[in-house]
PDB file of N, CA and C in Angstrom:
ATOM      1  N   GLN A 651      17.563 205.060 198.380  1.00 84.00           N
ATOM      2  CA  GLN A 651      18.359 205.969 197.528  1.00 84.00           C
ATOM      3  C   GLN A 651      18.561 205.339 196.173  1.00 84.00           C
ATOM      4  N   VAL A 652      18.018 205.938 195.129  1.00 88.00           N
ATOM      5  CA  VAL A 652      18.162 205.373 193.784  1.00 88.00           C
ATOM      6  C   VAL A 652      19.567 205.633 193.289  1.00 88.00           C
ATOM      7  N   GLN A 653      20.171 204.593 192.674  1.00 92.00           N
ATOM      8  CA  GLN A 653      21.484 204.732 192.097  1.00 92.00           C
ATOM      9  C   GLN A 653      21.433 204.349 190.639  1.00 92.00           C
ATOM     10  N   LEU A 654      22.364 204.940 189.848  1.00 94.00           N
ATOM     11  CA  LEU A 654      22.489 204.567 188.457  1.00 94.00           C
ATOM     12  C   LEU A 654      23.690 203.622 188.329  1.00 94.00           C
ATOM     13  N   VAL A 655      23.447 202.486 187.689  1.00 93.00           N
ATOM     14  CA  VAL A 655      24.491 201.455 187.558  1.00 93.00           C
ATOM     15  C   VAL A 655      24.884 201.365 186.070  1.00 93.00           C
ATOM     16  N   GLU A 656      26.160 201.656 185.795  1.00 94.00           N
ATOM     17  CA  GLU A 656      26.630 201.614 184.433  1.00 94.00           C
ATOM     18  C   GLU A 656      27.406 200.319 184.129  1.00 94.00           C
ATOM     19  N   SER A 657      27.416 199.949 182.899  1.00 95.00           N
ATOM     20  CA  SER A 657      28.216 198.795 182.476  1.00 95.00           C
ATOM     21  C   SER A 657      28.541 198.931 181.006  1.00 95.00           C
ATOM     22  N   GLY A 658      29.518 198.137 180.562  1.00 97.00           N
ATOM     23  CA  GLY A 658      29.885 198.065 179.170  1.00 97.00           C
ATOM     24  C   GLY A 658      31.162 198.737 178.746  1.00 97.00           C
ATOM     25  N   GLY A 659      31.816 199.424 179.666  1.00 96.00           N
ATOM     26  CA  GLY A 659      33.093 200.036 179.313  1.00 96.00           C
ATOM     27  C   GLY A 659      34.208 199.009 179.194  1.00 96.00           C
ATOM     28  N   GLY A 660      35.352 199.471 178.741  1.00 97.00           N
ATOM     29  CA  GLY A 660      36.471 198.574 178.585  1.00 97.00           C
ATOM     30  C   GLY A 660      37.531 199.094 177.645  1.00 97.00           C
ATOM     31  N   LEU A 661      38.401 198.211 177.248  1.00 98.00           N
ATOM     32  CA  LEU A 661      39.500 198.523 176.306  1.00 98.00           C
ATOM     33  C   LEU A 661      39.133 197.995 174.925  1.00 98.00           C
ATOM     34  N   VAL A 662      39.250 198.859 173.946  1.00 98.00           N
ATOM     35  CA  VAL A 662      38.930 198.456 172.565  1.00 98.00           C
ATOM     36  C   VAL A 662      39.924 199.096 171.613  1.00 98.00           C
ATOM     37  N   GLN A 663      40.181 198.457 170.506  1.00 98.00           N
ATOM     38  CA  GLN A 663      41.083 198.998 169.516  1.00 98.00           C
ATOM     39  C   GLN A 663      40.393 200.096 168.682  1.00 98.00           C
ATOM     40  N   PRO A 664      41.165 201.004 168.116  1.00 98.00           N
ATOM     41  CA  PRO A 664      40.558 202.010 167.251  1.00 98.00           C
ATOM     42  C   PRO A 664      39.741 201.343 166.157  1.00 98.00           C
ATOM     43  N   GLY A 665      38.585 201.936 165.893  1.00 98.00           N
ATOM     44  CA  GLY A 665      37.662 201.352 164.913  1.00 98.00           C
ATOM     45  C   GLY A 665      36.678 200.373 165.510  1.00 98.00           C
ATOM     46  N   GLY A 666      36.867 199.977 166.759  1.00 98.00           N
ATOM     47  CA  GLY A 666      36.017 199.011 167.384  1.00 98.00           C
ATOM     48  C   GLY A 666      34.738 199.635 167.927  1.00 98.00           C
ATOM     49  N   SER A 667      33.944 198.803 168.607  1.00 98.00           N
ATOM     50  CA  SER A 667      32.649 199.235 169.134  1.00 98.00           C
ATOM     51  C   SER A 667      32.480 198.822 170.587  1.00 98.00           C
ATOM     52  N   LEU A 668      31.716 199.583 171.300  1.00 98.00           N
ATOM     53  CA  LEU A 668      31.313 199.244 172.649  1.00 98.00           C
ATOM     54  C   LEU A 668      29.869 199.741 172.833  1.00 98.00           C
ATOM     55  N   ARG A 669      29.145 199.061 173.757  1.00 98.00           N
ATOM     56  CA  ARG A 669      27.775 199.490 174.092  1.00 98.00           C
ATOM     57  C   ARG A 669      27.721 199.702 175.589  1.00 98.00           C
ATOM     58  N   LEU A 670      27.411 200.927 175.975  1.00 98.00           N
ATOM     59  CA  LEU A 670      27.269 201.279 177.394  1.00 98.00           C
ATOM     60  C   LEU A 670      25.822 201.191 177.779  1.00 98.00           C
ATOM     61  N   SER A 671      25.581 200.709 178.997  1.00 97.00           N
ATOM     62  CA  SER A 671      24.224 200.634 179.540  1.00 97.00           C
ATOM     63  C   SER A 671      24.194 201.330 180.890  1.00 97.00           C
ATOM     64  N   CYS A 672      23.072 201.880 181.221  1.00 96.00           N
ATOM     65  CA  CYS A 672      22.897 202.559 182.520  1.00 96.00           C
ATOM     66  C   CYS A 672      21.459 202.300 182.987  1.00 96.00           C
ATOM     67  N   ALA A 673      21.346 201.687 184.146  1.00 94.00           N
ATOM     68  CA  ALA A 673      20.019 201.358 184.675  1.00 94.00           C
ATOM     69  C   ALA A 673      19.854 201.937 186.056  1.00 94.00           C
ATOM     70  N   ALA A 674      18.705 202.436 186.365  1.00 91.00           N
ATOM     71  CA  ALA A 674      18.371 202.952 187.697  1.00 91.00           C
ATOM     72  C   ALA A 674      18.006 201.786 188.570  1.00 91.00           C
ATOM     73  N   SER A 675      18.454 201.871 189.826  1.00 91.00           N
ATOM     74  CA  SER A 675      18.209 200.768 190.773  1.00 91.00           C
ATOM     75  C   SER A 675      16.794 200.830 191.335  1.00 91.00           C
ATOM     76  N   GLY A 676      16.104 201.921 191.084  1.00 87.00           N
ATOM     77  CA  GLY A 676      14.744 202.078 191.562  1.00 87.00           C
ATOM     78  C   GLY A 676      13.987 203.020 190.645  1.00 87.00           C
ATOM     79  N   ARG A 677      12.796 203.351 191.049  1.00 86.00           N
ATOM     80  CA  ARG A 677      11.925 204.210 190.253  1.00 86.00           C
ATOM     81  C   ARG A 677      12.374 205.671 190.386  1.00 86.00           C
ATOM     82  N   ILE A 678      12.454 206.328 189.245  1.00 85.00           N
ATOM     83  CA  ILE A 678      12.758 207.770 189.222  1.00 85.00           C
ATOM     84  C   ILE A 678      11.544 208.467 188.667  1.00 85.00           C
ATOM     85  N   PHE A 679      11.051 209.462 189.351  1.00 84.00           N
ATOM     86  CA  PHE A 679       9.829 210.178 188.950  1.00 84.00           C
ATOM     87  C   PHE A 679      10.166 211.407 188.071  1.00 84.00           C
ATOM     88  N   SER A 680       9.200 211.695 187.240  1.00 88.00           N
ATOM     89  CA  SER A 680       9.278 212.954 186.442  1.00 88.00           C
ATOM     90  C   SER A 680      10.524 213.018 185.549  1.00 88.00           C
ATOM     91  N   VAL A 681      10.962 211.900 185.015  1.00 88.00           N
ATOM     92  CA  VAL A 681      12.126 211.911 184.128  1.00 88.00           C
ATOM     93  C   VAL A 681      11.776 212.671 182.850  1.00 88.00           C
ATOM     94  N   TYR A 682      12.628 213.591 182.434  1.00 92.00           N
ATOM     95  CA  TYR A 682      12.411 214.269 181.159  1.00 92.00           C
ATOM     96  C   TYR A 682      13.583 214.148 180.235  1.00 92.00           C
ATOM     97  N   ARG A 683      14.751 213.730 180.705  1.00 95.00           N
ATOM     98  CA  ARG A 683      15.885 213.579 179.824  1.00 95.00           C
ATOM     99  C   ARG A 683      16.898 212.594 180.433  1.00 95.00           C
ATOM    100  N   MET A 684      17.510 211.811 179.584  1.00 96.00           N
ATOM    101  CA  MET A 684      18.648 210.915 180.003  1.00 96.00           C
ATOM    102  C   MET A 684      19.809 211.148 179.057  1.00 96.00           C
ATOM    103  N   GLY A 685      20.967 210.987 179.576  1.00 97.00           N
ATOM    104  CA  GLY A 685      22.129 211.274 178.691  1.00 97.00           C
ATOM    105  C   GLY A 685      23.422 210.666 179.168  1.00 97.00           C
ATOM    106  N   TRP A 686      24.445 210.892 178.393  1.00 98.00           N
ATOM    107  CA  TRP A 686      25.797 210.438 178.649  1.00 98.00           C
ATOM    108  C   TRP A 686      26.767 211.613 178.570  1.00 98.00           C
ATOM    109  N   TYR A 687      27.670 211.702 179.539  1.00 98.00           N
ATOM    110  CA  TYR A 687      28.743 212.680 179.562  1.00 98.00           C
ATOM    111  C   TYR A 687      30.039 211.895 179.608  1.00 98.00           C
ATOM    112  N   ARG A 688      31.106 212.604 179.313  1.00 98.00           N
ATOM    113  CA  ARG A 688      32.433 211.974 179.460  1.00 98.00           C
ATOM    114  C   ARG A 688      33.460 212.979 179.917  1.00 98.00           C
ATOM    115  N   GLN A 689      34.475 212.470 180.565  1.00 98.00           N
ATOM    116  CA  GLN A 689      35.566 213.313 181.073  1.00 98.00           C
ATOM    117  C   GLN A 689      36.881 212.624 180.828  1.00 98.00           C
ATOM    118  N   ALA A 690      37.686 213.243 179.989  1.00 96.00           N
ATOM    119  CA  ALA A 690      39.038 212.763 179.691  1.00 96.00           C
ATOM    120  C   ALA A 690      40.016 213.358 180.700  1.00 96.00           C
ATOM    121  N   PRO A 691      41.158 212.737 180.901  1.00 92.00           N
ATOM    122  CA  PRO A 691      42.130 213.303 181.848  1.00 92.00           C
ATOM    123  C   PRO A 691      42.511 214.730 181.511  1.00 92.00           C
ATOM    124  N   GLY A 692      42.446 215.599 182.497  1.00 94.00           N
ATOM    125  CA  GLY A 692      42.837 216.987 182.309  1.00 94.00           C
ATOM    126  C   GLY A 692      41.842 217.862 181.608  1.00 94.00           C
ATOM    127  N   LYS A 693      40.663 217.270 181.301  1.00 96.00           N
ATOM    128  CA  LYS A 693      39.624 218.017 180.565  1.00 96.00           C
ATOM    129  C   LYS A 693      38.338 218.105 181.389  1.00 96.00           C
ATOM    130  N   GLN A 694      37.482 219.056 181.016  1.00 97.00           N
ATOM    131  CA  GLN A 694      36.212 219.177 181.702  1.00 97.00           C
ATOM    132  C   GLN A 694      35.228 218.121 181.216  1.00 97.00           C
ATOM    133  N   ARG A 695      34.275 217.804 182.085  1.00 97.00           N
ATOM    134  CA  ARG A 695      33.219 216.872 181.671  1.00 97.00           C
ATOM    135  C   ARG A 695      32.387 217.531 180.540  1.00 97.00           C
ATOM    136  N   GLU A 696      32.104 216.723 179.524  1.00 97.00           N
ATOM    137  CA  GLU A 696      31.343 217.242 178.404  1.00 97.00           C
ATOM    138  C   GLU A 696      30.148 216.347 178.091  1.00 97.00           C
ATOM    139  N   LEU A 697      29.122 216.956 177.587  1.00 98.00           N
ATOM    140  CA  LEU A 697      27.912 216.197 177.162  1.00 98.00           C
ATOM    141  C   LEU A 697      28.190 215.495 175.834  1.00 98.00           C
ATOM    142  N   VAL A 698      27.970 214.212 175.824  1.00 98.00           N
ATOM    143  CA  VAL A 698      28.179 213.403 174.626  1.00 98.00           C
ATOM    144  C   VAL A 698      26.889 213.286 173.818  1.00 98.00           C
ATOM    145  N   SER A 699      25.832 212.896 174.537  1.00 98.00           N
ATOM    146  CA  SER A 699      24.567 212.659 173.880  1.00 98.00           C
ATOM    147  C   SER A 699      23.456 212.667 174.909  1.00 98.00           C
ATOM    148  N   SER A 700      22.248 213.035 174.474  1.00 98.00           N
ATOM    149  CA  SER A 700      21.087 213.000 175.365  1.00 98.00           C
ATOM    150  C   SER A 700      19.856 212.618 174.567  1.00 98.00           C
ATOM    151  N   ILE A 701      18.853 212.143 175.316  1.00 97.00           N
ATOM    152  CA  ILE A 701      17.553 211.749 174.736  1.00 97.00           C
ATOM    153  C   ILE A 701      16.457 212.181 175.668  1.00 97.00           C
ATOM    154  N   THR A 702      15.442 212.851 175.113  1.00 96.00           N
ATOM    155  CA  THR A 702      14.322 213.262 175.976  1.00 96.00           C
ATOM    156  C   THR A 702      13.341 212.151 176.110  1.00 96.00           C
ATOM    157  N   ILE A 703      12.407 212.332 177.004  1.00 93.00           N
ATOM    158  CA  ILE A 703      11.374 211.323 177.228  1.00 93.00           C
ATOM    159  C   ILE A 703      10.515 211.159 175.979  1.00 93.00           C
ATOM    160  N   GLY A 704      10.477 212.199 175.140  1.00 93.00           N
ATOM    161  CA  GLY A 704       9.741 212.115 173.913  1.00 93.00           C
ATOM    162  C   GLY A 704      10.520 211.532 172.754  1.00 93.00           C
ATOM    163  N   GLY A 705      11.800 211.268 172.953  1.00 94.00           N
ATOM    164  CA  GLY A 705      12.587 210.615 171.942  1.00 94.00           C
ATOM    165  C   GLY A 705      13.501 211.538 171.149  1.00 94.00           C
ATOM    166  N   SER A 706      13.532 212.835 171.445  1.00 97.00           N
ATOM    167  CA  SER A 706      14.409 213.744 170.752  1.00 97.00           C
ATOM    168  C   SER A 706      15.856 213.499 171.217  1.00 97.00           C
ATOM    169  N   THR A 707      16.754 213.454 170.280  1.00 98.00           N
ATOM    170  CA  THR A 707      18.151 213.182 170.589  1.00 98.00           C
ATOM    171  C   THR A 707      19.064 214.354 170.175  1.00 98.00           C
ATOM    172  N   MET A 708      20.184 214.434 170.851  1.00 98.00           N
ATOM    173  CA  MET A 708      21.243 215.363 170.449  1.00 98.00           C
ATOM    174  C   MET A 708      22.590 214.673 170.657  1.00 98.00           C
ATOM    175  N   TYR A 709      23.553 215.079 169.839  1.00 98.00           N
ATOM    176  CA  TYR A 709      24.890 214.511 169.887  1.00 98.00           C
ATOM    177  C   TYR A 709      25.937 215.618 169.790  1.00 98.00           C
ATOM    178  N   ALA A 710      27.029 215.399 170.526  1.00 98.00           N
ATOM    179  CA  ALA A 710      28.155 216.319 170.313  1.00 98.00           C
ATOM    180  C   ALA A 710      28.679 216.132 168.898  1.00 98.00           C
ATOM    181  N   ASP A 711      29.213 217.200 168.320  1.00 98.00           N
ATOM    182  CA  ASP A 711      29.667 217.121 166.944  1.00 98.00           C
ATOM    183  C   ASP A 711      30.741 216.014 166.783  1.00 98.00           C
ATOM    184  N   SER A 712      31.553 215.825 167.824  1.00 97.00           N
ATOM    185  CA  SER A 712      32.640 214.869 167.715  1.00 97.00           C
ATOM    186  C   SER A 712      32.178 213.418 167.623  1.00 97.00           C
ATOM    187  N   VAL A 713      30.948 213.128 167.951  1.00 98.00           N
ATOM    188  CA  VAL A 713      30.450 211.743 167.910  1.00 98.00           C
ATOM    189  C   VAL A 713      29.322 211.530 166.931  1.00 98.00           C
ATOM    190  N   LYS A 714      28.864 212.558 166.274  1.00 98.00           N
ATOM    191  CA  LYS A 714      27.769 212.430 165.311  1.00 98.00           C
ATOM    192  C   LYS A 714      28.115 211.402 164.235  1.00 98.00           C
ATOM    193  N   GLY A 715      27.152 210.529 163.940  1.00 97.00           N
ATOM    194  CA  GLY A 715      27.393 209.502 162.919  1.00 97.00           C
ATOM    195  C   GLY A 715      28.084 208.287 163.435  1.00 97.00           C
ATOM    196  N   ARG A 716      28.621 208.304 164.642  1.00 98.00           N
ATOM    197  CA  ARG A 716      29.315 207.173 165.222  1.00 98.00           C
ATOM    198  C   ARG A 716      28.608 206.581 166.440  1.00 98.00           C
ATOM    199  N   PHE A 717      28.007 207.458 167.225  1.00 98.00           N
ATOM    200  CA  PHE A 717      27.340 207.041 168.473  1.00 98.00           C
ATOM    201  C   PHE A 717      25.838 207.122 168.290  1.00 98.00           C
ATOM    202  N   THR A 718      25.143 206.199 168.964  1.00 98.00           N
ATOM    203  CA  THR A 718      23.671 206.229 168.934  1.00 98.00           C
ATOM    204  C   THR A 718      23.162 205.993 170.374  1.00 98.00           C
ATOM    205  N   ILE A 719      22.307 206.925 170.793  1.00 98.00           N
ATOM    206  CA  ILE A 719      21.689 206.818 172.133  1.00 98.00           C
ATOM    207  C   ILE A 719      20.301 206.252 172.014  1.00 98.00           C
ATOM    208  N   SER A 720      19.914 205.465 172.988  1.00 97.00           N
ATOM    209  CA  SER A 720      18.533 204.919 173.040  1.00 97.00           C
ATOM    210  C   SER A 720      18.130 204.726 174.473  1.00 97.00           C
ATOM    211  N   SER A 721      16.873 204.515 174.693  1.00 95.00           N
ATOM    212  CA  SER A 721      16.424 204.397 176.079  1.00 95.00           C
ATOM    213  C   SER A 721      15.207 203.516 176.201  1.00 95.00           C
ATOM    214  N   ASP A 722      14.988 202.995 177.391  1.00 93.00           N
ATOM    215  CA  ASP A 722      13.775 202.285 177.760  1.00 93.00           C
ATOM    216  C   ASP A 722      13.168 203.096 178.898  1.00 93.00           C
ATOM    217  N   ASN A 723      12.206 203.928 178.564  1.00 89.00           N
ATOM    218  CA  ASN A 723      11.694 204.869 179.577  1.00 89.00           C
ATOM    219  C   ASN A 723      11.025 204.134 180.731  1.00 89.00           C
ATOM    220  N   ALA A 724      10.355 203.040 180.460  1.00 88.00           N
ATOM    221  CA  ALA A 724       9.644 202.315 181.504  1.00 88.00           C
ATOM    222  C   ALA A 724      10.626 201.757 182.544  1.00 88.00           C
ATOM    223  N   LYS A 725      11.851 201.508 182.116  1.00 89.00           N
ATOM    224  CA  LYS A 725      12.827 200.924 183.015  1.00 89.00           C
ATOM    225  C   LYS A 725      13.879 201.944 183.467  1.00 89.00           C
ATOM    226  N   ASN A 726      13.687 203.203 183.050  1.00 90.00           N
ATOM    227  CA  ASN A 726      14.690 204.225 183.384  1.00 90.00           C
ATOM    228  C   ASN A 726      16.104 203.734 183.014  1.00 90.00           C
ATOM    229  N   THR A 727      16.220 203.238 181.799  1.00 94.00           N
ATOM    230  CA  THR A 727      17.500 202.708 181.316  1.00 94.00           C
ATOM    231  C   THR A 727      17.885 203.456 180.054  1.00 94.00           C
ATOM    232  N   VAL A 728      19.168 203.797 179.926  1.00 96.00           N
ATOM    233  CA  VAL A 728      19.672 204.468 178.768  1.00 96.00           C
ATOM    234  C   VAL A 728      20.927 203.718 178.234  1.00 96.00           C
ATOM    235  N   TYR A 729      21.051 203.699 176.930  1.00 98.00           N
ATOM    236  CA  TYR A 729      22.162 202.982 176.284  1.00 98.00           C
ATOM    237  C   TYR A 729      22.946 203.948 175.371  1.00 98.00           C
ATOM    238  N   LEU A 730      24.203 203.610 175.164  1.00 98.00           N
ATOM    239  CA  LEU A 730      25.010 204.355 174.175  1.00 98.00           C
ATOM    240  C   LEU A 730      25.801 203.380 173.339  1.00 98.00           C
ATOM    241  N   GLN A 731      25.406 203.240 172.084  1.00 98.00           N
ATOM    242  CA  GLN A 731      26.148 202.380 171.130  1.00 98.00           C
ATOM    243  C   GLN A 731      27.261 203.236 170.516  1.00 98.00           C
ATOM    244  N   MET A 732      28.496 202.822 170.689  1.00 98.00           N
ATOM    245  CA  MET A 732      29.624 203.561 170.206  1.00 98.00           C
ATOM    246  C   MET A 732      30.354 202.755 169.139  1.00 98.00           C
ATOM    247  N   ASN A 733      30.367 203.254 167.937  1.00 98.00           N
ATOM    248  CA  ASN A 733      31.012 202.605 166.809  1.00 98.00           C
ATOM    249  C   ASN A 733      32.177 203.446 166.312  1.00 98.00           C
ATOM    250  N   SER A 734      33.047 202.835 165.546  1.00 98.00           N
ATOM    251  CA  SER A 734      34.200 203.563 164.942  1.00 98.00           C
ATOM    252  C   SER A 734      34.934 204.380 165.988  1.00 98.00           C
ATOM    253  N   LEU A 735      35.222 203.727 167.065  1.00 98.00           N
ATOM    254  CA  LEU A 735      35.874 204.439 168.201  1.00 98.00           C
ATOM    255  C   LEU A 735      37.269 204.916 167.850  1.00 98.00           C
ATOM    256  N   LYS A 736      37.598 206.091 168.421  1.00 98.00           N
ATOM    257  CA  LYS A 736      38.884 206.690 168.179  1.00 98.00           C
ATOM    258  C   LYS A 736      39.605 206.884 169.510  1.00 98.00           C
ATOM    259  N   PRO A 737      40.944 207.013 169.481  1.00 97.00           N
ATOM    260  CA  PRO A 737      41.654 207.270 170.742  1.00 97.00           C
ATOM    261  C   PRO A 737      41.125 208.475 171.485  1.00 97.00           C
ATOM    262  N   ASP A 738      40.662 209.481 170.776  1.00 97.00           N
ATOM    263  CA  ASP A 738      40.115 210.693 171.421  1.00 97.00           C
ATOM    264  C   ASP A 738      38.813 210.421 172.204  1.00 97.00           C
ATOM    265  N   ASP A 739      38.203 209.252 171.981  1.00 98.00           N
ATOM    266  CA  ASP A 739      37.030 208.905 172.743  1.00 98.00           C
ATOM    267  C   ASP A 739      37.367 208.359 174.137  1.00 98.00           C
ATOM    268  N   THR A 740      38.638 208.134 174.394  1.00 98.00           N
ATOM    269  CA  THR A 740      39.076 207.626 175.671  1.00 98.00           C
ATOM    270  C   THR A 740      38.661 208.586 176.798  1.00 98.00           C
ATOM    271  N   ALA A 741      37.934 208.093 177.764  1.00 98.00           N
ATOM    272  CA  ALA A 741      37.445 208.942 178.856  1.00 98.00           C
ATOM    273  C   ALA A 741      36.672 208.074 179.847  1.00 98.00           C
ATOM    274  N   VAL A 742      36.312 208.650 180.970  1.00 98.00           N
ATOM    275  CA  VAL A 742      35.328 208.032 181.864  1.00 98.00           C
ATOM    276  C   VAL A 742      33.962 208.554 181.418  1.00 98.00           C
ATOM    277  N   TYR A 743      33.045 207.622 181.150  1.00 98.00           N
ATOM    278  CA  TYR A 743      31.681 207.969 180.709  1.00 98.00           C
ATOM    279  C   TYR A 743      30.725 207.882 181.865  1.00 98.00           C
ATOM    280  N   TYR A 744      29.913 208.907 182.003  1.00 98.00           N
ATOM    281  CA  TYR A 744      28.918 208.989 183.093  1.00 98.00           C
ATOM    282  C   TYR A 744      27.525 209.096 182.514  1.00 98.00           C
ATOM    283  N   CYS A 745      26.629 208.307 183.049  1.00 97.00           N
ATOM    284  CA  CYS A 745      25.247 208.503 182.637  1.00 97.00           C
ATOM    285  C   CYS A 745      24.553 209.499 183.589  1.00 97.00           C
ATOM    286  N   ASN A 746      23.519 210.073 183.103  1.00 96.00           N
ATOM    287  CA  ASN A 746      22.813 211.134 183.808  1.00 96.00           C
ATOM    288  C   ASN A 746      21.315 211.021 183.529  1.00 96.00           C
ATOM    289  N   ILE A 747      20.542 211.147 184.579  1.00 95.00           N
ATOM    290  CA  ILE A 747      19.062 211.182 184.392  1.00 95.00           C
ATOM    291  C   ILE A 747      18.537 212.423 185.082  1.00 95.00           C
ATOM    292  N   ASP A 748      17.853 213.237 184.361  1.00 93.00           N
ATOM    293  CA  ASP A 748      17.212 214.436 184.913  1.00 93.00           C
ATOM    294  C   ASP A 748      15.738 214.135 185.172  1.00 93.00           C
ATOM    295  N   GLY A 749      15.359 214.200 186.429  1.00 88.00           N
ATOM    296  CA  GLY A 749      13.969 213.947 186.785  1.00 88.00           C
ATOM    297  C   GLY A 749      13.559 214.791 187.985  1.00 88.00           C
ATOM    298  N   SER A 750      13.004 214.147 188.959  1.00 84.00           N
ATOM    299  CA  SER A 750      12.659 214.878 190.178  1.00 84.00           C
ATOM    300  C   SER A 750      13.896 215.517 190.813  1.00 84.00           C
ATOM    301  N   ARG A 751      15.001 214.918 190.519  1.00 91.00           N
ATOM    302  CA  ARG A 751      16.352 215.501 190.823  1.00 91.00           C
ATOM    303  C   ARG A 751      17.313 214.987 189.797  1.00 91.00           C
ATOM    304  N   VAL A 752      18.554 215.419 189.849  1.00 94.00           N
ATOM    305  CA  VAL A 752      19.564 215.009 188.909  1.00 94.00           C
ATOM    306  C   VAL A 752      20.290 213.795 189.474  1.00 94.00           C
ATOM    307  N   TYR A 753      20.370 212.730 188.686  1.00 95.00           N
ATOM    308  CA  TYR A 753      21.073 211.531 189.093  1.00 95.00           C
ATOM    309  C   TYR A 753      22.314 211.328 188.206  1.00 95.00           C
ATOM    310  N   TRP A 754      23.414 210.846 188.808  1.00 96.00           N
ATOM    311  CA  TRP A 754      24.626 210.527 188.085  1.00 96.00           C
ATOM    312  C   TRP A 754      25.075 209.103 188.407  1.00 96.00           C
ATOM    313  N   GLY A 755      25.636 208.455 187.354  1.00 95.00           N
ATOM    314  CA  GLY A 755      26.260 207.164 187.560  1.00 95.00           C
ATOM    315  C   GLY A 755      27.646 207.363 188.116  1.00 95.00           C
ATOM    316  N   GLN A 756      28.285 206.237 188.453  1.00 95.00           N
ATOM    317  CA  GLN A 756      29.605 206.275 189.081  1.00 95.00           C
ATOM    318  C   GLN A 756      30.719 206.401 188.017  1.00 95.00           C
ATOM    319  N   GLY A 757      30.387 206.195 186.782  1.00 96.00           N
ATOM    320  CA  GLY A 757      31.367 206.312 185.691  1.00 96.00           C
ATOM    321  C   GLY A 757      31.890 204.957 185.276  1.00 96.00           C
ATOM    322  N   THR A 758      32.154 204.824 183.980  1.00 97.00           N
ATOM    323  CA  THR A 758      32.759 203.600 183.450  1.00 97.00           C
ATOM    324  C   THR A 758      33.839 204.014 182.478  1.00 97.00           C
ATOM    325  N   GLN A 759      35.011 203.358 182.600  1.00 97.00           N
ATOM    326  CA  GLN A 759      36.159 203.738 181.793  1.00 97.00           C
ATOM    327  C   GLN A 759      36.061 203.156 180.390  1.00 97.00           C
ATOM    328  N   VAL A 760      36.294 203.990 179.386  1.00 98.00           N
ATOM    329  CA  VAL A 760      36.387 203.568 178.012  1.00 98.00           C
ATOM    330  C   VAL A 760      37.797 203.966 177.536  1.00 98.00           C
ATOM    331  N   THR A 761      38.565 202.979 177.072  1.00 98.00           N
ATOM    332  CA  THR A 761      39.890 203.217 176.590  1.00 98.00           C
ATOM    333  C   THR A 761      40.027 202.696 175.168  1.00 98.00           C
ATOM    334  N   VAL A 762      40.384 203.587 174.286  1.00 98.00           N
ATOM    335  CA  VAL A 762      40.531 203.206 172.871  1.00 98.00           C
ATOM    336  C   VAL A 762      42.028 203.294 172.533  1.00 98.00           C
ATOM    337  N   SER A 763      42.603 202.133 172.321  1.00 97.00           N
ATOM    338  CA  SER A 763      44.057 202.089 172.130  1.00 97.00           C
ATOM    339  C   SER A 763      44.438 200.809 171.375  1.00 97.00           C
ATOM    340  N   SER A 764      45.489 200.892 170.584  1.00 95.00           N
ATOM    341  CA  SER A 764      46.006 199.706 169.894  1.00 95.00           C
ATOM    342  C   SER A 764      47.108 199.065 170.756  1.00 95.00           C
TER     343      SER A 764
END
């Protein structure tokens, strides 16, 4: 059973940076998109950013210009560089890989607070 393992979350002050990583524990076939979602307390899970196997990216309006997604397709690994973090970015971040089936990570907490 392939699992997605996330790392890089934590506590950071407003204006700070974090880099999230997500790696698959095994081979995933027919991957066409990888991405990051987040869920804040009391809110629905929302798409933050995604990248296709061809390199096309999309970002939620709230993170444009601050977050950058990248991937290593050969390793089924996806990253999210988060800069200029704001308290509103506080949430549990989940990675997602769409391939032969949909895979989800277990989530990593990001807290932006002074």
